[in-house]
Amino acid sequence: MQLLTLVVILVLDLNQIKGSYVLTASSVDEAIAALQRVSTLKSPESNEVEDEQKNKTCTPMDQCYSDDDCHGGYCFGTFVGKCNCNGCINFLRCETDLNCGGLRNACNMLLMMCDCNTGYRSAGFPQFFDVMTGLCNQKTCNGKNSDEACFGLECNSGRCIC
């Protein structure tokens, strides 16, 4: 019962940070899986790893793109370290590509509207199927290389659990 309470509190805290208070089954499942990883991986061997990283410590709720960013903790979130295509919304009014989630060549300057498919094609994804299987929540990125790796789109981040 205490584990479930911790999971609900953790999920609510993460959703509150994202600006949403919706509790979904997948977020609960992810929280349980992350907490099980933490509880099963605490062994004498993990203490050796922590001793090697004394200069770097895990800070709870820090933004992260992989477990390595948490220095002994775990990076928790959905599609962490993958390109986020949700920033580009077709037919949204735009003046620059920044209004289209940053996706390069997505702002149609004649119509002043986002055309995400044009942006994806210019990035080398001719069909929408190619975008979904090769870019959106599939291609690996981090906070530093997301402009290049995701063609201007943001990289999904998570939060450190220590």
GROMACS .gro file of C-alpha atoms in nm:
model
  162
    1MET     CA    1   0.000   0.000   0.000
    2GLN     CA    2   0.288   0.238   0.076
    3LEU     CA    3   0.441   0.170  -0.266
    4LEU     CA    4   0.112   0.251  -0.441
    5THR     CA    5   0.083   0.576  -0.243
    6LEU     CA    6   0.438   0.670  -0.341
    7VAL     CA    7   0.365   0.591  -0.706
    8VAL     CA    8   0.050   0.805  -0.710
    9ILE     CA    9   0.229   1.096  -0.542
   10LEU     CA   10   0.525   1.065  -0.782
   11VAL     CA   11   0.300   1.054  -1.088
   12LEU     CA   12   0.093   1.347  -0.968
   13ASP     CA   13   0.413   1.546  -0.904
   14LEU     CA   14   0.546   1.467  -1.252
   15ASN     CA   15   0.214   1.551  -1.415
   16GLN     CA   16   0.193   1.875  -1.217
   17ILE     CA   17   0.534   1.976  -1.353
   18LYS     CA   18   0.413   1.910  -1.706
   19GLY     CA   19   0.105   2.126  -1.641
   20SER     CA   20  -0.139   1.837  -1.635
   21TYR     CA   21  -0.320   1.663  -1.352
   22VAL     CA   22  -0.443   1.367  -1.554
   23LEU     CA   23  -0.351   1.032  -1.403
   24THR     CA   24  -0.331   0.764  -1.670
   25ALA     CA   25  -0.283   0.391  -1.645
   26SER     CA   26   0.038   0.409  -1.846
   27SER     CA   27   0.191   0.669  -1.614
   28VAL     CA   28   0.111   0.453  -1.311
   29ASP     CA   29   0.259   0.147  -1.483
   30GLU     CA   30   0.572   0.347  -1.571
   31ALA     CA   31   0.604   0.469  -1.213
   32ILE     CA   32   0.571   0.117  -1.074
   33ALA     CA   33   0.828  -0.015  -1.322
   34ALA     CA   34   1.073   0.264  -1.235
   35LEU     CA   35   1.034   0.208  -0.863
   36GLN     CA   36   1.079  -0.168  -0.905
   37ARG     CA   37   1.400  -0.101  -1.098
   38VAL     CA   38   1.525   0.119  -0.817
   39SER     CA   39   1.440  -0.134  -0.545
   40THR     CA   40   1.585  -0.436  -0.727
   41LEU     CA   41   1.904  -0.267  -0.843
   42LYS     CA   42   2.018  -0.148  -0.499
   43SER     CA   43   2.288  -0.403  -0.432
   44PRO     CA   44   2.651  -0.400  -0.314
   45GLU     CA   45   2.758  -0.365  -0.678
   46SER     CA   46   2.553  -0.046  -0.719
   47ASN     CA   47   2.728   0.097  -0.410
   48GLU     CA   48   3.062   0.055  -0.591
   49VAL     CA   49   2.930   0.259  -0.883
   50GLU     CA   50   2.806   0.527  -0.643
   51ASP     CA   51   3.150   0.541  -0.476
   52GLU     CA   52   3.310   0.605  -0.816
   53GLN     CA   53   3.077   0.900  -0.875
   54LYS     CA   54   3.121   1.082  -0.543
   55ASN     CA   55   3.180   1.411  -0.725
   56LYS     CA   56   2.850   1.378  -0.906
   57THR     CA   57   2.534   1.319  -0.708
   58CYS     CA   58   2.177   1.269  -0.816
   59THR     CA   59   1.949   1.568  -0.764
   60PRO     CA   60   1.582   1.467  -0.739
   61MET     CA   61   1.354   1.604  -1.011
   62ASP     CA   62   1.640   1.740  -1.225
   63GLN     CA   63   1.567   1.742  -1.598
   64CYS     CA   64   1.730   1.446  -1.774
   65TYR     CA   65   1.751   1.274  -2.111
   66SER     CA   66   1.897   0.940  -1.994
   67ASP     CA   67   1.990   0.758  -1.671
   68ASP     CA   68   2.346   0.890  -1.713
   69ASP     CA   69   2.221   1.245  -1.651
   70CYS     CA   70   2.100   1.141  -1.304
   71HIS     CA   71   2.440   1.026  -1.172
   72GLY     CA   72   2.331   0.705  -1.003
   73GLY     CA   73   1.958   0.772  -1.017
   74TYR     CA   74   1.706   0.695  -1.288
   75CYS     CA   75   1.555   0.918  -1.556
   76PHE     CA   76   1.178   0.879  -1.538
   77GLY     CA   77   0.934   0.989  -1.808
   78THR     CA   78   0.763   0.898  -2.131
   79PHE     CA   79   0.980   0.856  -2.442
   80VAL     CA   80   1.278   1.008  -2.259
   81GLY     CA   81   1.564   1.095  -2.493
   82LYS     CA   82   1.351   1.064  -2.809
   83CYS     CA   83   1.240   1.332  -3.058
   84ASN     CA   84   0.905   1.494  -2.977
   85CYS     CA   85   0.693   1.558  -3.287
   86ASN     CA   86   0.400   1.699  -3.086
   87GLY     CA   87   0.542   2.050  -3.122
   88CYS     CA   88   0.446   2.074  -3.490
   89ILE     CA   89   0.073   2.115  -3.545
   90ASN     CA   90  -0.058   2.134  -3.903
   91PHE     CA   91  -0.255   2.446  -4.001
   92LEU     CA   92  -0.140   2.644  -3.698
   93ARG     CA   93  -0.068   3.007  -3.785
   94CYS     CA   94   0.305   3.073  -3.813
   95GLU     CA   95   0.557   3.341  -3.897
   96THR     CA   96   0.867   3.125  -3.852
   97ASP     CA   97   0.950   2.759  -3.803
   98LEU     CA   98   0.961   2.826  -3.428
   99ASN     CA   99   0.580   2.855  -3.435
  100CYS     CA  100   0.574   2.500  -3.580
  101GLY     CA  101   0.758   2.343  -3.288
  102GLY     CA  102   1.093   2.435  -3.443
  103LEU     CA  103   1.064   2.179  -3.726
  104ARG     CA  104   1.278   2.316  -4.009
  105ASN     CA  105   1.092   2.421  -4.325
  106ALA     CA  106   0.753   2.352  -4.165
  107CYS     CA  107   0.619   2.709  -4.182
  108ASN     CA  108   0.459   2.775  -4.519
  109MET     CA  109   0.540   3.145  -4.564
  110LEU     CA  110   0.281   3.194  -4.840
  111LEU     CA  111  -0.011   3.062  -4.636
  112MET     CA  112   0.140   3.158  -4.298
  113MET     CA  113   0.047   2.812  -4.167
  114CYS     CA  114   0.240   2.513  -4.039
  115ASP     CA  115   0.280   2.232  -4.291
  116CYS     CA  116   0.452   1.964  -4.084
  117ASN     CA  117   0.455   1.715  -4.370
  118THR     CA  118   0.670   1.950  -4.579
  119GLY     CA  119   0.908   1.985  -4.285
  120TYR     CA  120   0.928   1.608  -4.244
  121ARG     CA  121   0.990   1.559  -4.618
  122SER     CA  122   1.272   1.815  -4.613
  123ALA     CA  123   1.422   1.625  -4.318
  124GLY     CA  124   1.431   1.306  -4.526
  125PHE     CA  125   1.103   1.140  -4.427
  126PRO     CA  126   0.895   1.120  -4.747
  127GLN     CA  127   0.593   0.941  -4.601
  128PHE     CA  128   0.411   0.990  -4.270
  129PHE     CA  129   0.481   0.623  -4.191
  130ASP     CA  130   0.854   0.701  -4.218
  131VAL     CA  131   0.812   0.987  -3.970
  132MET     CA  132   0.635   0.764  -3.719
  133THR     CA  133   0.886   0.479  -3.746
  134GLY     CA  134   1.206   0.679  -3.778
  135LEU     CA  135   1.163   1.008  -3.595
  136CYS     CA  136   0.868   1.066  -3.359
  137ASN     CA  137   0.942   0.905  -3.021
  138GLN     CA  138   1.191   0.680  -3.203
  139LYS     CA  139   1.510   0.875  -3.279
  140THR     CA  140   1.752   0.918  -2.989
  141CYS     CA  141   1.849   1.268  -2.882
  142ASN     CA  142   1.953   1.473  -2.580
  143GLY     CA  143   1.914   1.832  -2.474
  144LYS     CA  144   2.233   1.938  -2.651
  145ASN     CA  145   2.186   1.774  -2.992
  146SER     CA  146   1.809   1.793  -3.037
  147ASP     CA  147   1.829   2.074  -3.293
  148GLU     CA  148   2.038   1.855  -3.524
  149ALA     CA  149   1.906   1.510  -3.433
  150CYS     CA  150   1.537   1.611  -3.434
  151PHE     CA  151   1.552   1.864  -3.720
  152GLY     CA  152   1.458   2.149  -3.488
  153LEU     CA  153   1.199   1.965  -3.280
  154GLU     CA  154   1.246   1.929  -2.906
  155CYS     CA  155   1.379   1.622  -2.731
  156ASN     CA  156   1.156   1.453  -2.471
  157SER     CA  157   1.302   1.492  -2.124
  158GLY     CA  158   1.231   1.321  -1.795
  159ARG     CA  159   1.296   1.384  -1.427
  160CYS     CA  160   1.560   1.223  -1.207
  161ILE     CA  161   1.449   0.977  -0.940
  162CYS     CA  162   1.722   0.927  -0.681
   0.00000   0.00000   0.00000
